[in-house]
């Protein structure tokens, strides 16, 4: 690719619009505004827009409130529900809308398509060069096959007038701002050198290696990253079952395995599996996509299968300890897919609770933040105000989320149970608790 632009074409303090103000969009907008860019966040939801303009994030992310307040007060960030105005008044647009799963597991690009149409309409009135950059997780080929034709239909010529980009996010919910401000790497895919340069300019103040590539490679990097992280978890979970049989602790094994810098210890915590809005959805989409292009996604299917079976394994462990569950009172501690969030999407608590109910148990659940959301997923369980309330007179308990407050539970708290049987699915407690007259079982602890 020849250099067909001058660096001076690219503004230093860029005018950036961000479409979709969920956790990815709002964190991206706030982070870029903190680096001195002029950012407009867009959302259809007027209440969200008003909150953002008041410096009040509509979602909880560590550190976001302070930074958002700073950038809104200093005038670096504002929000609007008018996408046309936002596009018209910016030179780079990040597309951060959701890509949910359809019932068959395939990816739903409706929001991407709708937003692209709006961007194309906004671009009609835009003077000067503009880059449209997809941040949403999309399957290989989506940016050039779905987004590009819609933008072209709007009348602008891809290349001289508009550039296309793909800049995947690697943000963990809860610590998304930290992940954004201190990235391991920044991946920038582009339709040409100029679009890559414009996106790169937005990240100039960030200290991380930048991988400049084409659109499809960028799309693949995101899926490969999530799929490999999920694979590590399912691997640890499968190995955990072996460790239980041979009488060793999978955490000891993985601690040593993870010391190898080629492997690394992260995402090798065995437990009841991965949930959330990303891993399960992305893996299912990848399986579906692979099959659609006549491939056999053997590893990915196995990763998902292990993940489905893991919560049931925890309930089987409980049954081994207390016998048939029919009529028994079971405490479920933790309903969210991970701690420090109220998000229950694809939480492993759901298959667990369903299995408990199927086996006739009475479920008493407690979660510091997730009870309201969880109550929309399943009927027939009771919610209580504290972990101790759930434990009182119960025949067994399952710890599903590694909330800090569960780490402080003592043997005495479990002695309030009718039978102090603990199934610790996230290695929240010290296994030594077993010495204090409780039955302690944990996934992968032989
Ligand atoms: C994940 C990725 O970590 C981010 O890099 C990515 O950007 C994001 O998806 C996305 O695609 O948007 P997230 O879903 O927020 O982030 O949560 P994680 O912290 O990765 O945890 C996912 C699930 O894996 C949780 O249920 C967690 O409990 C489980 N997990 C994680 C384990 O069971 N074991 C581990 O060792 C690590």
Coordinates of C-alpha atoms and ligand atoms in Angstrom, one line a residue:
X1 CA 0.0 0.0 0.0
X2 CA 1.4 3.3 -1.0
X3 CA 1.3 6.3 1.3
X4 CA -1.6 8.3 -0.2
X5 CA -2.1 10.8 2.6
X6 CA -0.3 13.4 4.6
X7 CA 0.1 13.0 8.3
X8 CA -1.2 16.6 8.7
X9 CA -4.5 15.4 7.3
X10 CA -5.1 13.7 10.6
X11 CA -6.1 16.0 13.4
X12 CA -4.2 15.6 16.7
X13 CA -7.2 16.2 19.0
X14 CA -9.6 14.2 17.0
X15 CA -13.4 14.5 16.8
X16 CA -14.7 11.1 17.6
X17 CA -18.2 9.7 17.8
X18 CA -19.0 6.4 19.5
X19 CA -22.2 4.6 18.6
X20 CA -23.7 2.6 21.4
X21 CA -23.0 3.6 25.0
X22 CA -23.0 0.2 26.7
X23 CA -19.9 -0.8 28.7
X24 CA -17.6 -1.0 25.6
X25 CA -18.9 2.2 24.1
X26 CA -18.9 4.3 27.2
X27 CA -15.5 3.1 28.4
X28 CA -14.0 3.7 24.9
X29 CA -15.5 7.2 24.7
X30 CA -14.5 8.1 28.2
X31 CA -11.0 6.7 27.8
X32 CA -10.4 8.5 24.5
X33 CA -11.8 11.8 25.9
X34 CA -9.4 11.5 28.8
X35 CA -6.6 11.7 26.2
X36 CA -7.8 15.0 25.0
X37 CA -10.1 13.9 22.1
X38 CA -13.4 15.5 21.5
X39 CA -15.9 12.7 22.0
X40 CA -19.6 12.4 21.3
X41 CA -21.3 9.2 22.7
X42 CA -24.5 8.2 21.1
X43 CA -27.3 6.1 22.5
X44 CA -30.9 5.6 21.5
X45 CA -31.9 5.6 25.2
X46 CA -32.5 9.2 26.2
X47 CA -32.3 8.4 29.9
X48 CA -28.8 7.0 29.4
X49 CA -27.8 10.1 27.3
X50 CA -29.0 12.4 30.1
X51 CA -27.2 10.5 32.7
X52 CA -23.9 10.5 30.8
X53 CA -24.2 14.3 30.2
X54 CA -24.5 14.7 34.0
X55 CA -21.3 12.7 34.4
X56 CA -23.2 9.7 35.8
X57 CA -22.4 6.4 34.1
X58 CA -25.5 4.2 33.6
X59 CA -23.5 1.1 34.4
X60 CA -20.9 0.3 37.1
X61 CA -17.3 0.1 36.0
X62 CA -14.4 0.6 38.4
X63 CA -13.1 4.2 38.1
X64 CA -15.6 5.2 35.3
X65 CA -17.6 7.6 37.4
X66 CA -14.6 9.8 38.3
X67 CA -13.2 9.8 34.8
X68 CA -16.6 10.5 33.2
X69 CA -17.2 13.3 35.5
X70 CA -13.9 14.8 34.7
X71 CA -14.3 14.6 30.9
X72 CA -17.9 15.8 30.9
X73 CA -17.1 18.8 33.1
X74 CA -14.0 19.7 31.1
X75 CA -16.1 19.5 27.9
X76 CA -14.2 16.6 26.2
X77 CA -17.2 14.3 26.2
X78 CA -20.9 14.8 25.6
X79 CA -23.7 12.4 24.8
X80 CA -26.6 12.6 22.3
X81 CA -29.4 10.4 20.9
X82 CA -28.9 12.1 17.5
X83 CA -26.6 9.8 15.6
X84 CA -26.6 12.0 12.4
X85 CA -25.4 15.0 14.3
X86 CA -22.7 13.0 16.0
X87 CA -21.4 11.5 12.8
X88 CA -21.5 14.9 11.0
X89 CA -19.5 16.5 13.8
X90 CA -16.8 13.9 14.0
X91 CA -14.0 12.4 11.8
X92 CA -13.8 8.9 13.3
X93 CA -16.8 6.8 14.3
X94 CA -16.5 3.7 16.6
X95 CA -19.3 1.2 16.2
X96 CA -19.9 -0.3 19.7
X97 CA -23.3 -1.8 19.4
X98 CA -24.3 -5.3 20.6
X99 CA -24.0 -8.5 18.5
X100 CA -26.2 -10.9 20.3
X101 CA -26.8 -14.6 19.5
X102 CA -29.8 -15.8 17.7
X103 CA -31.6 -18.8 19.2
X104 CA -29.6 -21.2 17.0
X105 CA -26.3 -19.7 18.3
X106 CA -25.5 -17.7 15.2
X107 CA -24.7 -14.0 15.4
X108 CA -27.3 -11.3 15.0
X109 CA -25.9 -8.3 13.1
X110 CA -29.2 -6.3 13.1
X111 CA -27.8 -3.6 15.4
X112 CA -24.6 -3.3 13.3
X113 CA -26.7 -3.0 10.1
X114 CA -29.1 -0.4 11.6
X115 CA -26.2 1.7 13.0
X116 CA -24.3 1.5 9.7
X117 CA -27.4 2.8 7.8
X118 CA -27.6 5.7 10.2
X119 CA -23.9 6.4 9.9
X120 CA -24.2 6.3 6.1
X121 CA -27.1 8.8 6.3
X122 CA -25.1 11.1 8.6
X123 CA -22.1 10.9 6.3
X124 CA -24.1 12.4 3.4
X125 CA -23.8 15.8 5.1
X126 CA -20.3 15.3 6.4
X127 CA -17.5 17.2 4.7
X128 CA -14.0 15.8 4.6
X129 CA -12.5 12.3 5.2
X130 CA -14.2 10.0 7.7
X131 CA -13.3 6.6 9.2
X132 CA -16.0 4.1 10.4
X133 CA -14.4 1.7 12.8
X134 CA -16.1 -1.5 14.1
X135 CA -15.4 -2.3 17.7
X136 CA -18.2 -4.7 18.2
X137 CA -17.2 -8.4 18.1
X138 CA -18.1 -9.4 14.5
X139 CA -17.4 -12.6 12.5
X140 CA -14.6 -12.5 9.9
X141 CA -15.9 -10.8 6.8
X142 CA -18.6 -8.7 8.5
X143 CA -16.9 -5.3 8.3
X144 CA -16.2 -5.6 4.5
X145 CA -19.3 -7.6 3.6
X146 CA -22.0 -6.1 5.8
X147 CA -20.8 -2.6 7.0
X148 CA -18.9 -1.6 3.8
X149 CA -21.8 -2.0 1.3
X150 CA -24.2 -0.1 3.6
X151 CA -21.7 2.8 3.9
X152 CA -21.2 2.7 0.1
X153 CA -24.9 2.8 -0.5
X154 CA -25.0 6.1 1.3
X155 CA -23.1 7.6 -1.6
X156 CA -19.6 8.0 -0.2
X157 CA -16.7 6.3 -1.9
X158 CA -14.7 3.9 0.2
X159 CA -11.0 4.9 -0.1
X160 CA -10.9 8.6 -0.9
X161 CA -13.9 9.7 1.1
X162 CA -14.4 7.1 3.8
X163 CA -12.2 4.5 5.4
X164 CA -13.2 1.3 7.2
X165 CA -11.6 0.0 10.4
X166 CA -11.9 -2.9 12.8
X167 CA -10.5 -2.3 16.3
X168 CA -11.5 -5.2 18.6
X169 CA -11.9 -4.6 22.3
X170 CA -10.4 -6.8 25.0
X171 CA -12.2 -5.4 28.0
X172 CA -13.3 -7.4 30.9
X173 CA -16.6 -6.3 32.4
X174 CA -15.9 -4.7 35.8
X175 CA -12.3 -3.7 35.0
X176 CA -13.0 -2.5 31.5
X177 CA -11.6 1.0 32.1
X178 CA -8.3 -0.3 33.4
X179 CA -8.2 -2.8 30.5
X180 CA -8.8 0.1 28.1
X181 CA -6.3 2.5 29.6
X182 CA -3.6 -0.1 30.0
X183 CA -4.0 -2.5 27.0
X184 CA -1.7 -5.4 26.4
X185 CA -2.0 -4.6 22.7
X186 CA -4.0 -2.5 20.3
X187 CA -5.2 -4.2 17.2
X188 CA -6.1 -2.0 14.3
X189 CA -7.5 -3.5 11.1
X190 CA -8.2 -1.2 8.2
X191 CA -9.4 -1.1 4.6
X192 CA -6.3 0.9 3.7
X193 CA -3.3 2.5 5.2
X194 CA -5.0 5.9 5.7
X195 CA -7.9 4.5 7.8
X196 CA -5.4 2.6 9.9
X197 CA -3.4 5.8 10.4
X198 CA -6.5 7.7 11.6
X199 CA -7.4 5.0 14.1
X200 CA -3.8 4.8 15.3
X201 CA -3.8 8.5 15.9
X202 CA -6.7 8.1 18.3
X203 CA -4.5 5.8 20.4
X204 CA -1.3 7.8 20.1
X205 CA -1.2 8.6 23.8
X206 CA -1.5 4.9 24.8
X207 CA 1.5 2.8 25.8
X208 CA 1.0 -0.5 24.1
X209 CA 2.2 -2.4 21.0
X210 CA 0.0 -1.7 18.0
X211 CA -0.8 -4.4 15.6
X212 CA -1.7 -2.9 12.2
X213 CA -3.5 -5.3 9.9
X214 CA -6.4 -5.9 7.6
X215 CA -10.1 -6.0 8.6
X216 CA -10.5 -9.8 8.6
X217 CA -7.4 -10.5 10.6
X218 CA -8.5 -8.0 13.2
X219 CA -11.9 -9.7 13.4
X220 CA -10.2 -13.1 13.7
X221 CA -7.9 -11.9 16.5
X222 CA -10.8 -11.0 18.7
X223 CA -12.5 -14.4 18.2
X224 CA -9.3 -16.3 18.6
X225 CA -8.5 -14.5 21.9
X226 CA -11.8 -15.2 23.5
X227 CA -11.9 -18.8 22.2
X228 CA -8.4 -19.5 23.5
X229 CA -9.2 -18.0 26.9
X230 CA -12.4 -20.1 27.1
X231 CA -10.4 -23.2 26.0
X232 CA -7.9 -22.6 28.9
X233 CA -10.9 -22.6 31.3
X234 CA -12.5 -25.7 29.9
X235 CA -9.1 -27.4 29.9
X236 CA -8.6 -26.6 33.6
X237 CA -12.1 -27.8 34.2
X238 CA -11.6 -31.1 32.4
X239 CA -8.3 -31.6 34.2
X240 CA -10.0 -30.9 37.5
X241 CA -12.1 -34.0 37.1
X242 CA -9.0 -36.1 36.6
X243 CA -7.4 -34.5 39.7
X244 CA -10.5 -35.3 41.8
X245 CA -10.1 -39.0 40.7
X246 CA -6.4 -39.2 41.4
X247 CA -6.5 -37.3 44.7
X248 CA -4.7 -34.1 43.9
X249 CA -5.6 -30.5 43.8
X250 CA -6.0 -28.9 40.3
X251 CA -5.0 -25.5 41.8
X252 CA -1.6 -26.9 42.8
X253 CA -1.2 -28.4 39.4
X254 CA -2.2 -25.2 37.5
X255 CA -0.1 -23.0 39.8
X256 CA 2.9 -24.9 38.6
X257 CA 1.8 -25.3 35.0
X258 CA 1.2 -21.5 34.9
X259 CA 4.7 -20.7 35.9
X260 CA 5.7 -21.7 32.4
X261 CA 5.7 -18.3 30.6
X262 CA 4.6 -20.1 27.4
X263 CA 1.4 -21.0 29.2
X264 CA 0.8 -18.4 32.0
X265 CA -1.4 -19.0 35.0
X266 CA -4.3 -16.8 34.1
X267 CA -7.7 -18.3 33.0
X268 CA -6.7 -21.7 34.5
X269 CA -8.9 -21.5 37.5
X270 CA -11.1 -24.6 37.5
X271 CA -14.7 -24.1 38.7
X272 CA -18.2 -24.4 37.4
X273 CA -17.3 -22.8 34.0
X274 CA -17.5 -19.6 32.1
X275 CA -20.5 -17.3 31.7
X276 CA -21.1 -13.7 30.7
X277 CA -22.1 -11.9 27.6
X278 CA -18.9 -12.8 25.6
X279 CA -17.3 -16.3 25.9
X280 CA -20.5 -18.4 25.5
X281 CA -21.9 -16.2 22.7
X282 CA -18.6 -15.9 20.8
X283 CA -17.9 -19.6 21.0
X284 CA -21.4 -20.5 19.8
X285 CA -21.1 -18.0 16.9
X286 CA -17.7 -19.4 16.0
X287 CA -19.0 -23.0 16.0
X288 CA -21.9 -21.9 13.8
X289 CA -19.7 -20.0 11.4
X290 CA -17.2 -22.8 11.1
X291 CA -19.9 -25.3 10.2
X292 CA -21.4 -22.8 7.7
X293 CA -18.1 -22.8 5.9
X294 CA -17.9 -26.7 6.1
X295 CA -15.3 -26.9 8.9
X296 CA -15.5 -29.2 11.9
X297 CA -15.0 -27.1 15.1
X298 CA -14.1 -30.1 17.2
X299 CA -12.1 -28.2 19.9
X300 CA -14.6 -25.4 20.2
X301 CA -17.5 -27.8 20.6
X302 CA -15.7 -29.7 23.3
X303 CA -14.9 -26.4 25.1
X304 CA -18.7 -25.6 25.2
X305 CA -19.6 -29.2 26.2
X306 CA -17.2 -29.2 29.2
X307 CA -18.7 -25.8 30.1
X308 CA -22.3 -27.1 30.0
X309 CA -21.4 -30.2 32.1
X310 CA -19.4 -28.4 34.8
X311 CA -22.3 -26.9 36.8
X312 CA -24.1 -30.3 36.8
X313 CA -20.9 -31.9 38.1
X314 CA -21.1 -29.5 41.1
X315 CA -24.7 -30.6 41.8
X316 CA -23.7 -34.3 41.5
X317 CA -21.0 -33.6 44.1
X318 CA -23.7 -32.2 46.4
X319 CA -25.9 -35.3 45.8
X320 CA -22.9 -37.6 46.6
X321 CA -22.6 -35.9 50.0
X322 CA -26.3 -35.5 51.1
X323 CA -28.1 -38.1 49.0
X324 CA -31.3 -37.4 47.1
X325 CA -32.1 -33.7 46.9
X326 CA -35.8 -33.9 46.9
X327 CA -37.3 -31.8 49.7
X328 CA -33.8 -30.6 50.8
X329 CA -33.1 -27.0 51.5
X330 CA -30.1 -25.8 49.4
X331 CA -28.3 -22.5 49.7
X332 CA -26.9 -21.0 46.5
X333 CA -24.4 -18.3 47.2
X334 CA -23.7 -16.1 44.2
X335 CA -25.8 -15.8 41.1
X336 CA -23.8 -13.4 38.8
X337 CA -21.4 -14.7 36.1
X338 CA -18.5 -13.3 38.1
X339 CA -18.1 -11.0 41.1
X340 CA -18.4 -7.2 41.1
X341 CA -21.2 -7.1 38.6
X342 CA -25.0 -7.5 38.6
X343 CA -24.7 -9.3 35.2
X344 CA -26.3 -12.7 35.1
X345 CA -26.1 -13.4 31.4
X346 CA -25.1 -17.0 30.8
X347 CA -24.3 -17.3 34.5
X348 CA -23.4 -20.9 35.5
X349 CA -25.9 -20.4 38.4
X350 CA -28.8 -20.9 36.0
X351 CA -28.0 -24.5 34.9
X352 CA -27.1 -25.2 38.6
X353 CA -30.4 -23.9 40.0
X354 CA -32.4 -25.6 37.2
X355 CA -30.7 -28.9 38.1
X356 CA -31.5 -28.4 41.8
X357 CA -35.1 -27.6 41.1
X358 CA -35.4 -30.6 38.7
X359 CA -34.1 -32.8 41.5
X360 CA -36.8 -31.4 43.9
X361 CA -34.6 -29.2 46.1
X362 CA -35.9 -26.0 47.7
X363 CA -33.4 -23.3 46.6
X364 CA -32.6 -20.3 48.9
X365 CA -30.4 -17.9 47.0
X366 CA -28.3 -14.9 47.9
X367 CA -26.2 -12.6 45.8
X368 CA -25.0 -9.0 46.7
X369 CA -26.0 -7.6 43.3
X370 CA -27.6 -10.1 41.0
X371 CA -30.8 -11.2 42.6
X372 CA -33.1 -8.9 40.7
X373 CA -31.7 -9.8 37.3
X374 CA -31.6 -13.5 38.2
X375 CA -35.3 -13.5 39.2
X376 CA -36.1 -12.7 35.6
X377 CA -34.4 -16.0 34.5
X378 CA -36.1 -18.6 36.7
X379 CA -39.1 -19.0 38.9
X380 CA -39.5 -21.1 42.0
X381 CA -36.6 -20.1 44.2
X382 CA -36.5 -17.9 47.3
X383 CA -34.2 -14.9 47.7
X384 CA -32.8 -13.9 51.0
X385 CA -31.0 -10.8 52.3
X386 CA -27.7 -12.3 53.5
X387 CA -25.5 -15.3 52.9
X388 CA -26.1 -16.4 56.5
X389 CA -29.9 -16.3 55.9
X390 CA -29.5 -18.6 53.0
X391 CA -27.3 -21.0 55.1
X392 CA -29.5 -21.2 58.1
X393 CA -31.1 -24.7 58.4
X394 CA -30.0 -25.7 54.9
X395 CA -28.9 -29.2 54.0
X396 CA -26.1 -28.1 51.7
X397 CA -24.7 -25.0 50.1
X398 CA -23.1 -24.3 46.7
X399 CA -20.8 -21.3 46.3
X400 CA -21.2 -20.2 42.6
X401 CA -19.6 -16.7 42.5
X402 CA -16.3 -15.6 44.1
X403 CA -17.7 -12.5 45.8
X404 CA -15.2 -11.1 48.4
X405 CA -17.9 -11.3 51.1
X406 CA -18.1 -15.1 50.8
X407 CA -14.3 -15.3 51.5
X408 CA -15.0 -14.0 55.0
X409 CA -17.5 -16.8 55.9
X410 CA -16.2 -18.8 58.8
X411 CA -16.9 -22.4 59.9
X412 CA -19.3 -21.1 62.5
X413 CA -21.4 -19.6 59.8
X414 CA -21.7 -23.0 58.2
X415 CA -22.5 -24.6 61.5
X416 CA -25.9 -22.8 61.3
X417 CA -26.8 -25.2 58.5
X418 CA -28.7 -28.4 59.3
X419 CA -25.8 -30.3 57.7
X420 CA -22.7 -28.2 57.0
X421 CA -21.9 -29.4 53.5
X422 CA -20.1 -26.9 51.3
X423 CA -19.6 -27.3 47.5
X424 CA -17.2 -24.5 46.6
X425 CA -17.2 -24.0 42.9
X426 CA -14.9 -21.1 42.7
X427 CA -12.3 -21.9 45.4
X428 CA -13.5 -19.1 47.5
X429 CA -12.8 -20.7 50.9
X430 CA -9.6 -22.2 52.2
X431 CA -9.9 -26.0 52.0
X432 CA -8.4 -26.1 55.5
X433 CA -12.0 -25.2 56.7
X434 CA -12.6 -29.0 56.4
X435 CA -10.7 -29.4 59.8
X436 CA -13.5 -27.4 61.5
X437 CA -16.3 -29.9 61.3
X438 CA -17.7 -29.1 58.0
X439 CA -17.8 -31.1 54.8
X440 CA -15.9 -29.2 52.2
X441 CA -15.8 -30.2 48.5
X442 CA -14.4 -28.1 45.7
X443 CA -14.1 -28.7 42.0
X444 CA -10.8 -30.2 41.2
X445 CA -9.8 -30.9 44.8
X446 CA -9.1 -34.6 45.1
Ligands
LIG1 C1 -14.1 -11.5 28.4 C2 -12.6 -11.4 28.1 O1 -11.9 -11.6 29.2 C3 -12.3 -9.9 27.6 O2 -11.0 -9.9 27.2 C4 -13.2 -9.7 26.4 O3 -13.0 -8.4 25.8 C5 -14.6 -9.8 26.7 O4 -14.9 -11.1 27.2 C6 -15.5 -9.5 25.5 O5 -15.4 -10.2 24.5 O6 -16.1 -8.4 25.5 P1 -15.7 -10.9 30.5 O7 -16.7 -11.8 29.8 O8 -16.1 -9.6 31.0 O9 -14.5 -10.7 29.5 O10 -15.2 -11.8 31.7 P2 -14.0 -12.6 32.2 O11 -13.3 -12.0 33.4 O12 -13.1 -13.0 31.1 O13 -14.7 -14.0 32.7 C7 -15.5 -14.8 31.9 C8 -16.0 -16.0 32.6 O14 -14.9 -16.9 32.8 C9 -16.5 -15.8 34.1 O15 -17.7 -16.5 34.2 C10 -15.4 -16.3 35.0 O16 -15.9 -16.7 36.2 C11 -14.9 -17.4 34.1 N1 -13.5 -17.8 34.4 C12 -12.5 -16.9 34.2 C13 -13.2 -19.0 34.9 O17 -14.1 -19.9 35.2 N2 -11.9 -19.3 35.2 C14 -10.9 -18.5 35.0 O18 -9.7 -18.9 35.3 C15 -11.2 -17.2 34.5

